[in-house]
């Protein structure tokens, strides 16, 4: 007679005492893994520093002629760029003429583990865009659609100051949901969420013990 209550009690206990086991669904195909990168935060930040020593952050210009407030760089076999010509992936850093720095193994391992947890096993990223936000900067809603095959998910890692992420649907006019992304949070999106519009609201002022007045975001993709 009391059997039917058991699954309900189990789910409640799990969400209370095992927050990592409870993945937050943002939308069908989009999963938020709270704190998934916390245990390796220092390693990730050191790897960002090593990439930036070879390929410094820069403010890219959109085809429409606007300079982006978010500073960007890349690592991996391919890197995402924008200039007056187009949005696209390149194998070389246009600033140096040399290949983008190699993808740090810690990035690849995190991406693979997070994607598998979200139901996308065997994810092998070949590109990582690194975004740097300072207070007052923002990223207007957009779709990520410069990759060759939308069958692969994207893994996104947040470090440093918290941000408000906007998450919509496949049409620009679809309503945007807001979700706070904090240091160590990882979002995986694929399947029906792969072409969802998304953006980051203007970063609020603050100080993070590991990054100071900055937020970093890694987006790991299979681009080529
Ligand atoms: C950011 N993220 O969180 C910006 N794109 O700073 C993105 O633009 C993004 O988080 C594709 C997939 C996941 C993302
Ligand atoms: Fe994006």
mmCIF file of C-alpha atoms and ligand atoms in Angstrom:
data_model
loop_
_atom_site.group_PDB
_atom_site.id
_atom_site.type_symbol
_atom_site.label_atom_id
_atom_site.label_comp_id
_atom_site.label_asym_id
_atom_site.label_seq_id
_atom_site.Cartn_x
_atom_site.Cartn_y
_atom_site.Cartn_z
ATOM 1 C CA UNK A 1 0.000 0.000 0.000
ATOM 2 C CA UNK A 2 2.809 2.456 0.748
ATOM 3 C CA UNK A 3 5.003 1.204 -2.103
ATOM 4 C CA UNK A 4 3.892 3.867 -4.613
ATOM 5 C CA UNK A 5 5.323 6.548 -2.322
ATOM 6 C CA UNK A 6 8.847 5.160 -2.488
ATOM 7 C CA UNK A 7 10.019 6.639 -5.814
ATOM 8 C CA UNK A 8 8.751 10.071 -4.747
ATOM 9 C CA UNK A 9 10.639 9.901 -1.458
ATOM 10 C CA UNK A 10 13.785 8.756 -3.268
ATOM 11 C CA UNK A 11 13.706 11.654 -5.736
ATOM 12 C CA UNK A 12 13.145 14.140 -2.905
ATOM 13 C CA UNK A 13 16.020 12.748 -0.840
ATOM 14 C CA UNK A 14 18.296 12.787 -3.870
ATOM 15 C CA UNK A 15 17.599 16.415 -4.711
ATOM 16 C CA UNK A 16 18.099 17.395 -1.061
ATOM 17 C CA UNK A 17 21.291 15.497 -0.357
ATOM 18 C CA UNK A 18 22.885 14.857 -3.743
ATOM 19 C CA UNK A 19 22.645 18.102 -5.714
ATOM 20 C CA UNK A 20 25.237 16.864 -8.240
ATOM 21 C CA UNK A 21 23.044 13.900 -9.127
ATOM 22 C CA UNK A 22 20.196 16.298 -9.970
ATOM 23 C CA UNK A 23 20.866 17.895 -13.320
ATOM 24 C CA UNK A 24 18.856 21.006 -14.072
ATOM 25 C CA UNK A 25 17.138 20.919 -17.458
ATOM 26 C CA UNK A 26 17.114 24.374 -19.077
ATOM 27 C CA UNK A 27 15.182 23.149 -22.107
ATOM 28 C CA UNK A 28 14.895 19.861 -23.987
ATOM 29 C CA UNK A 29 18.517 19.070 -24.932
ATOM 30 C CA UNK A 30 20.072 21.665 -22.589
ATOM 31 C CA UNK A 31 21.343 20.604 -19.177
ATOM 32 C CA UNK A 32 22.940 22.673 -16.424
ATOM 33 C CA UNK A 33 25.510 20.783 -14.323
ATOM 34 C CA UNK A 34 25.957 23.030 -11.297
ATOM 35 C CA UNK A 35 29.524 23.130 -9.999
ATOM 36 C CA UNK A 36 30.746 20.418 -12.375
ATOM 37 C CA UNK A 37 34.074 22.247 -12.930
ATOM 38 C CA UNK A 38 34.653 23.394 -9.333
ATOM 39 C CA UNK A 39 37.127 20.669 -8.396
ATOM 40 C CA UNK A 40 39.434 21.619 -11.309
ATOM 41 C CA UNK A 41 38.922 25.400 -11.340
ATOM 42 C CA UNK A 42 42.573 26.306 -10.661
ATOM 43 C CA UNK A 43 43.752 23.908 -13.360
ATOM 44 C CA UNK A 44 41.319 25.411 -15.886
ATOM 45 C CA UNK A 45 42.398 28.977 -15.062
ATOM 46 C CA UNK A 46 46.086 28.043 -15.380
ATOM 47 C CA UNK A 47 45.356 26.455 -18.774
ATOM 48 C CA UNK A 48 43.574 29.657 -19.893
ATOM 49 C CA UNK A 49 46.672 31.676 -18.892
ATOM 50 C CA UNK A 50 48.897 29.360 -20.934
ATOM 51 C CA UNK A 51 46.678 29.735 -24.031
ATOM 52 C CA UNK A 52 46.491 33.523 -23.613
ATOM 53 C CA UNK A 53 50.313 33.750 -23.423
ATOM 54 C CA UNK A 54 50.397 32.433 -27.018
ATOM 55 C CA UNK A 55 47.133 33.886 -28.368
ATOM 56 C CA UNK A 56 46.225 37.037 -26.409
ATOM 57 C CA UNK A 57 42.632 38.171 -25.838
ATOM 58 C CA UNK A 58 41.401 40.609 -28.462
ATOM 59 C CA UNK A 59 38.212 42.512 -29.288
ATOM 60 C CA UNK A 60 36.963 41.223 -32.618
ATOM 61 C CA UNK A 61 34.831 43.216 -35.052
ATOM 62 C CA UNK A 62 31.505 41.948 -36.423
ATOM 63 C CA UNK A 63 30.705 41.949 -40.155
ATOM 64 C CA UNK A 64 28.441 44.915 -39.347
ATOM 65 C CA UNK A 65 31.454 46.887 -38.084
ATOM 66 C CA UNK A 66 30.863 46.743 -34.307
ATOM 67 C CA UNK A 67 33.705 45.938 -31.927
ATOM 68 C CA UNK A 68 32.633 43.227 -29.448
ATOM 69 C CA UNK A 69 32.794 44.254 -25.781
ATOM 70 C CA UNK A 70 33.698 40.665 -24.808
ATOM 71 C CA UNK A 71 37.368 39.842 -25.448
ATOM 72 C CA UNK A 72 38.052 36.485 -27.138
ATOM 73 C CA UNK A 73 40.717 33.973 -28.028
ATOM 74 C CA UNK A 74 40.761 30.281 -28.981
ATOM 75 C CA UNK A 75 42.579 27.004 -28.646
ATOM 76 C CA UNK A 76 42.278 23.738 -30.520
ATOM 77 C CA UNK A 77 42.557 22.721 -34.176
ATOM 78 C CA UNK A 78 40.082 25.472 -35.066
ATOM 79 C CA UNK A 79 39.112 28.812 -33.550
ATOM 80 C CA UNK A 80 36.014 30.964 -34.008
ATOM 81 C CA UNK A 81 36.586 34.453 -35.328
ATOM 82 C CA UNK A 82 34.651 37.407 -36.652
ATOM 83 C CA UNK A 83 35.934 40.240 -38.834
ATOM 84 C CA UNK A 84 34.453 42.595 -41.454
ATOM 85 C CA UNK A 85 34.190 39.626 -43.828
ATOM 86 C CA UNK A 86 32.269 36.982 -41.825
ATOM 87 C CA UNK A 87 31.854 34.778 -38.767
ATOM 88 C CA UNK A 88 33.880 31.601 -39.307
ATOM 89 C CA UNK A 89 36.386 29.053 -37.994
ATOM 90 C CA UNK A 90 40.081 29.322 -38.882
ATOM 91 C CA UNK A 91 42.977 26.958 -38.191
ATOM 92 C CA UNK A 92 45.362 29.903 -37.666
ATOM 93 C CA UNK A 93 45.186 32.909 -35.351
ATOM 94 C CA UNK A 94 44.844 35.852 -37.752
ATOM 95 C CA UNK A 95 46.790 38.084 -35.308
ATOM 96 C CA UNK A 96 49.916 35.903 -35.377
ATOM 97 C CA UNK A 97 49.484 33.857 -38.558
ATOM 98 C CA UNK A 98 50.272 30.774 -36.468
ATOM 99 C CA UNK A 99 47.993 27.827 -35.570
ATOM 100 C CA UNK A 100 45.782 28.373 -32.504
ATOM 101 C CA UNK A 101 47.394 26.965 -29.322
ATOM 102 C CA UNK A 102 46.665 23.283 -28.695
ATOM 103 C CA UNK A 103 43.596 22.383 -26.642
ATOM 104 C CA UNK A 104 44.701 21.728 -23.031
ATOM 105 C CA UNK A 105 43.889 18.101 -22.101
ATOM 106 C CA UNK A 106 41.979 19.311 -19.009
ATOM 107 C CA UNK A 107 39.483 21.109 -21.317
ATOM 108 C CA UNK A 108 38.937 17.996 -23.424
ATOM 109 C CA UNK A 109 38.489 15.753 -20.395
ATOM 110 C CA UNK A 110 35.939 18.078 -18.790
ATOM 111 C CA UNK A 111 34.003 18.405 -22.059
ATOM 112 C CA UNK A 112 33.886 14.648 -22.546
ATOM 113 C CA UNK A 113 32.764 13.964 -18.956
ATOM 114 C CA UNK A 114 30.094 16.699 -18.966
ATOM 115 C CA UNK A 115 28.713 15.723 -22.366
ATOM 116 C CA UNK A 116 28.520 12.048 -21.353
ATOM 117 C CA UNK A 117 26.672 12.987 -18.149
ATOM 118 C CA UNK A 118 24.167 14.980 -20.216
ATOM 119 C CA UNK A 119 23.564 12.062 -22.576
ATOM 120 C CA UNK A 120 26.059 12.809 -25.379
ATOM 121 C CA UNK A 121 28.773 10.145 -25.013
ATOM 122 C CA UNK A 122 31.945 10.290 -27.119
ATOM 123 C CA UNK A 123 32.102 14.083 -27.522
ATOM 124 C CA UNK A 124 35.516 15.079 -28.948
ATOM 125 C CA UNK A 125 35.818 18.876 -29.253
ATOM 126 C CA UNK A 126 38.284 20.361 -31.745
ATOM 127 C CA UNK A 127 37.671 24.037 -30.922
ATOM 128 C CA UNK A 128 37.415 26.057 -27.742
ATOM 129 C CA UNK A 129 36.377 29.704 -27.774
ATOM 130 C CA UNK A 130 37.484 31.534 -24.631
ATOM 131 C CA UNK A 131 35.428 34.613 -23.711
ATOM 132 C CA UNK A 132 36.533 37.221 -21.184
ATOM 133 C CA UNK A 133 33.902 39.523 -19.669
ATOM 134 C CA UNK A 134 34.561 42.577 -17.525
ATOM 135 C CA UNK A 135 31.838 44.527 -15.705
ATOM 136 C CA UNK A 136 29.748 46.408 -18.274
ATOM 137 C CA UNK A 137 30.337 43.934 -21.117
ATOM 138 C CA UNK A 138 27.634 41.759 -22.659
ATOM 139 C CA UNK A 139 26.955 39.282 -25.435
ATOM 140 C CA UNK A 140 23.753 39.885 -27.388
ATOM 141 C CA UNK A 141 21.484 36.955 -28.195
ATOM 142 C CA UNK A 142 22.777 34.788 -31.036
ATOM 143 C CA UNK A 143 22.806 31.238 -32.382
ATOM 144 C CA UNK A 144 25.969 29.148 -32.671
ATOM 145 C CA UNK A 145 25.698 27.955 -36.254
ATOM 146 C CA UNK A 146 29.151 28.225 -37.804
ATOM 147 C CA UNK A 147 29.981 24.589 -36.984
ATOM 148 C CA UNK A 148 29.894 21.945 -39.737
ATOM 149 C CA UNK A 149 27.564 19.464 -38.006
ATOM 150 C CA UNK A 150 24.852 20.468 -35.510
ATOM 151 C CA UNK A 151 24.610 16.820 -34.431
ATOM 152 C CA UNK A 152 27.397 17.523 -31.916
ATOM 153 C CA UNK A 153 26.622 19.254 -28.613
ATOM 154 C CA UNK A 154 28.408 22.313 -27.166
ATOM 155 C CA UNK A 155 29.846 22.305 -23.649
ATOM 156 C CA UNK A 156 30.047 25.692 -21.909
ATOM 157 C CA UNK A 157 32.054 26.350 -18.723
ATOM 158 C CA UNK A 158 31.675 29.434 -16.500
ATOM 159 C CA UNK A 159 34.501 30.726 -14.281
ATOM 160 C CA UNK A 160 34.847 33.823 -12.098
ATOM 161 C CA UNK A 161 32.140 36.468 -11.675
ATOM 162 C CA UNK A 162 28.540 35.257 -12.026
ATOM 163 C CA UNK A 163 26.476 36.211 -15.070
ATOM 164 C CA UNK A 164 22.860 36.133 -16.135
ATOM 165 C CA UNK A 165 22.487 33.858 -19.121
ATOM 166 C CA UNK A 166 19.514 34.257 -21.477
ATOM 167 C CA UNK A 167 18.214 31.140 -23.099
ATOM 168 C CA UNK A 168 15.529 31.095 -25.798
ATOM 169 C CA UNK A 169 14.441 28.927 -28.676
ATOM 170 C CA UNK A 170 15.244 28.311 -32.339
ATOM 171 C CA UNK A 171 13.455 31.508 -33.441
ATOM 172 C CA UNK A 172 14.823 34.925 -32.538
ATOM 173 C CA UNK A 173 11.373 35.947 -31.273
ATOM 174 C CA UNK A 174 11.103 32.993 -28.855
ATOM 175 C CA UNK A 175 10.911 34.202 -25.233
ATOM 176 C CA UNK A 176 14.214 34.284 -23.326
ATOM 177 C CA UNK A 177 14.535 32.541 -19.965
ATOM 178 C CA UNK A 178 17.099 33.876 -17.486
ATOM 179 C CA UNK A 179 19.452 31.633 -15.556
ATOM 180 C CA UNK A 180 22.343 32.565 -13.259
ATOM 181 C CA UNK A 181 25.653 30.951 -14.245
ATOM 182 C CA UNK A 182 28.245 30.851 -11.468
ATOM 183 C CA UNK A 183 31.884 29.876 -11.071
ATOM 184 C CA UNK A 184 32.218 26.176 -11.886
ATOM 185 C CA UNK A 185 28.891 25.737 -13.660
ATOM 186 C CA UNK A 186 28.804 23.722 -16.884
ATOM 187 C CA UNK A 187 26.034 23.774 -19.493
ATOM 188 C CA UNK A 188 25.681 21.120 -22.167
ATOM 189 C CA UNK A 189 23.402 21.689 -25.114
ATOM 190 C CA UNK A 190 22.673 19.581 -28.068
ATOM 191 C CA UNK A 191 19.811 17.898 -29.865
ATOM 192 C CA UNK A 192 16.714 20.100 -29.943
ATOM 193 C CA UNK A 193 18.511 22.911 -28.025
ATOM 194 C CA UNK A 194 21.512 23.091 -30.356
ATOM 195 C CA UNK A 195 20.253 26.108 -32.315
ATOM 196 C CA UNK A 196 18.608 27.925 -29.403
ATOM 197 C CA UNK A 197 19.199 31.675 -29.213
ATOM 198 C CA UNK A 198 21.197 32.721 -26.164
ATOM 199 C CA UNK A 199 23.089 35.674 -24.745
ATOM 200 C CA UNK A 200 24.703 37.100 -21.628
ATOM 201 C CA UNK A 201 23.315 40.208 -19.893
ATOM 202 C CA UNK A 202 25.648 43.079 -18.972
ATOM 203 C CA UNK A 203 28.090 41.772 -16.355
ATOM 204 C CA UNK A 204 27.592 43.342 -12.935
ATOM 205 C CA UNK A 205 30.520 44.726 -11.003
ATOM 206 C CA UNK A 206 32.118 42.399 -8.477
ATOM 207 C CA UNK A 207 35.277 40.741 -7.323
ATOM 208 C CA UNK A 208 35.940 37.010 -7.555
ATOM 209 C CA UNK A 209 38.683 35.504 -5.363
ATOM 210 C CA UNK A 210 40.255 33.636 -8.304
ATOM 211 C CA UNK A 211 39.626 35.924 -11.309
ATOM 212 C CA UNK A 212 39.205 39.423 -9.849
ATOM 213 C CA UNK A 213 36.807 41.628 -11.856
ATOM 214 C CA UNK A 214 36.373 39.094 -14.661
ATOM 215 C CA UNK A 215 34.255 36.240 -15.911
ATOM 216 C CA UNK A 216 35.643 33.614 -18.266
ATOM 217 C CA UNK A 217 33.550 31.310 -20.403
ATOM 218 C CA UNK A 218 34.827 28.348 -22.373
ATOM 219 C CA UNK A 219 32.686 26.955 -25.178
ATOM 220 C CA UNK A 220 33.909 23.641 -26.447
ATOM 221 C CA UNK A 221 32.702 22.540 -29.857
ATOM 222 C CA UNK A 222 33.263 20.062 -32.637
ATOM 223 C CA UNK A 223 33.584 22.708 -35.351
ATOM 224 C CA UNK A 224 35.246 21.019 -38.330
HETATM 225 C C1 LIG B 1 28.820 32.763 -22.311
HETATM 226 N N1 LIG B 1 28.109 31.443 -24.153
HETATM 227 O O1 LIG B 1 28.313 31.997 -21.510
HETATM 228 C C2 LIG B 1 28.454 32.731 -23.765
HETATM 229 N N2 LIG B 1 27.298 29.460 -26.968
HETATM 230 O O2 LIG B 1 29.646 33.609 -21.987
HETATM 231 C C3 LIG B 1 27.737 31.155 -25.403
HETATM 232 O O3 LIG B 1 27.639 31.976 -26.273
HETATM 233 C C4 LIG B 1 27.437 29.773 -25.694
HETATM 234 O O4 LIG B 1 27.393 29.135 -23.419
HETATM 235 C C5 LIG B 1 27.035 28.203 -27.315
HETATM 236 C C6 LIG B 1 26.902 27.223 -26.388
HETATM 237 C C7 LIG B 1 27.026 27.524 -25.071
HETATM 238 C C8 LIG B 1 27.293 28.820 -24.687
HETATM 239 FE FE1 LIG B 2 27.036 31.112 -28.168
#
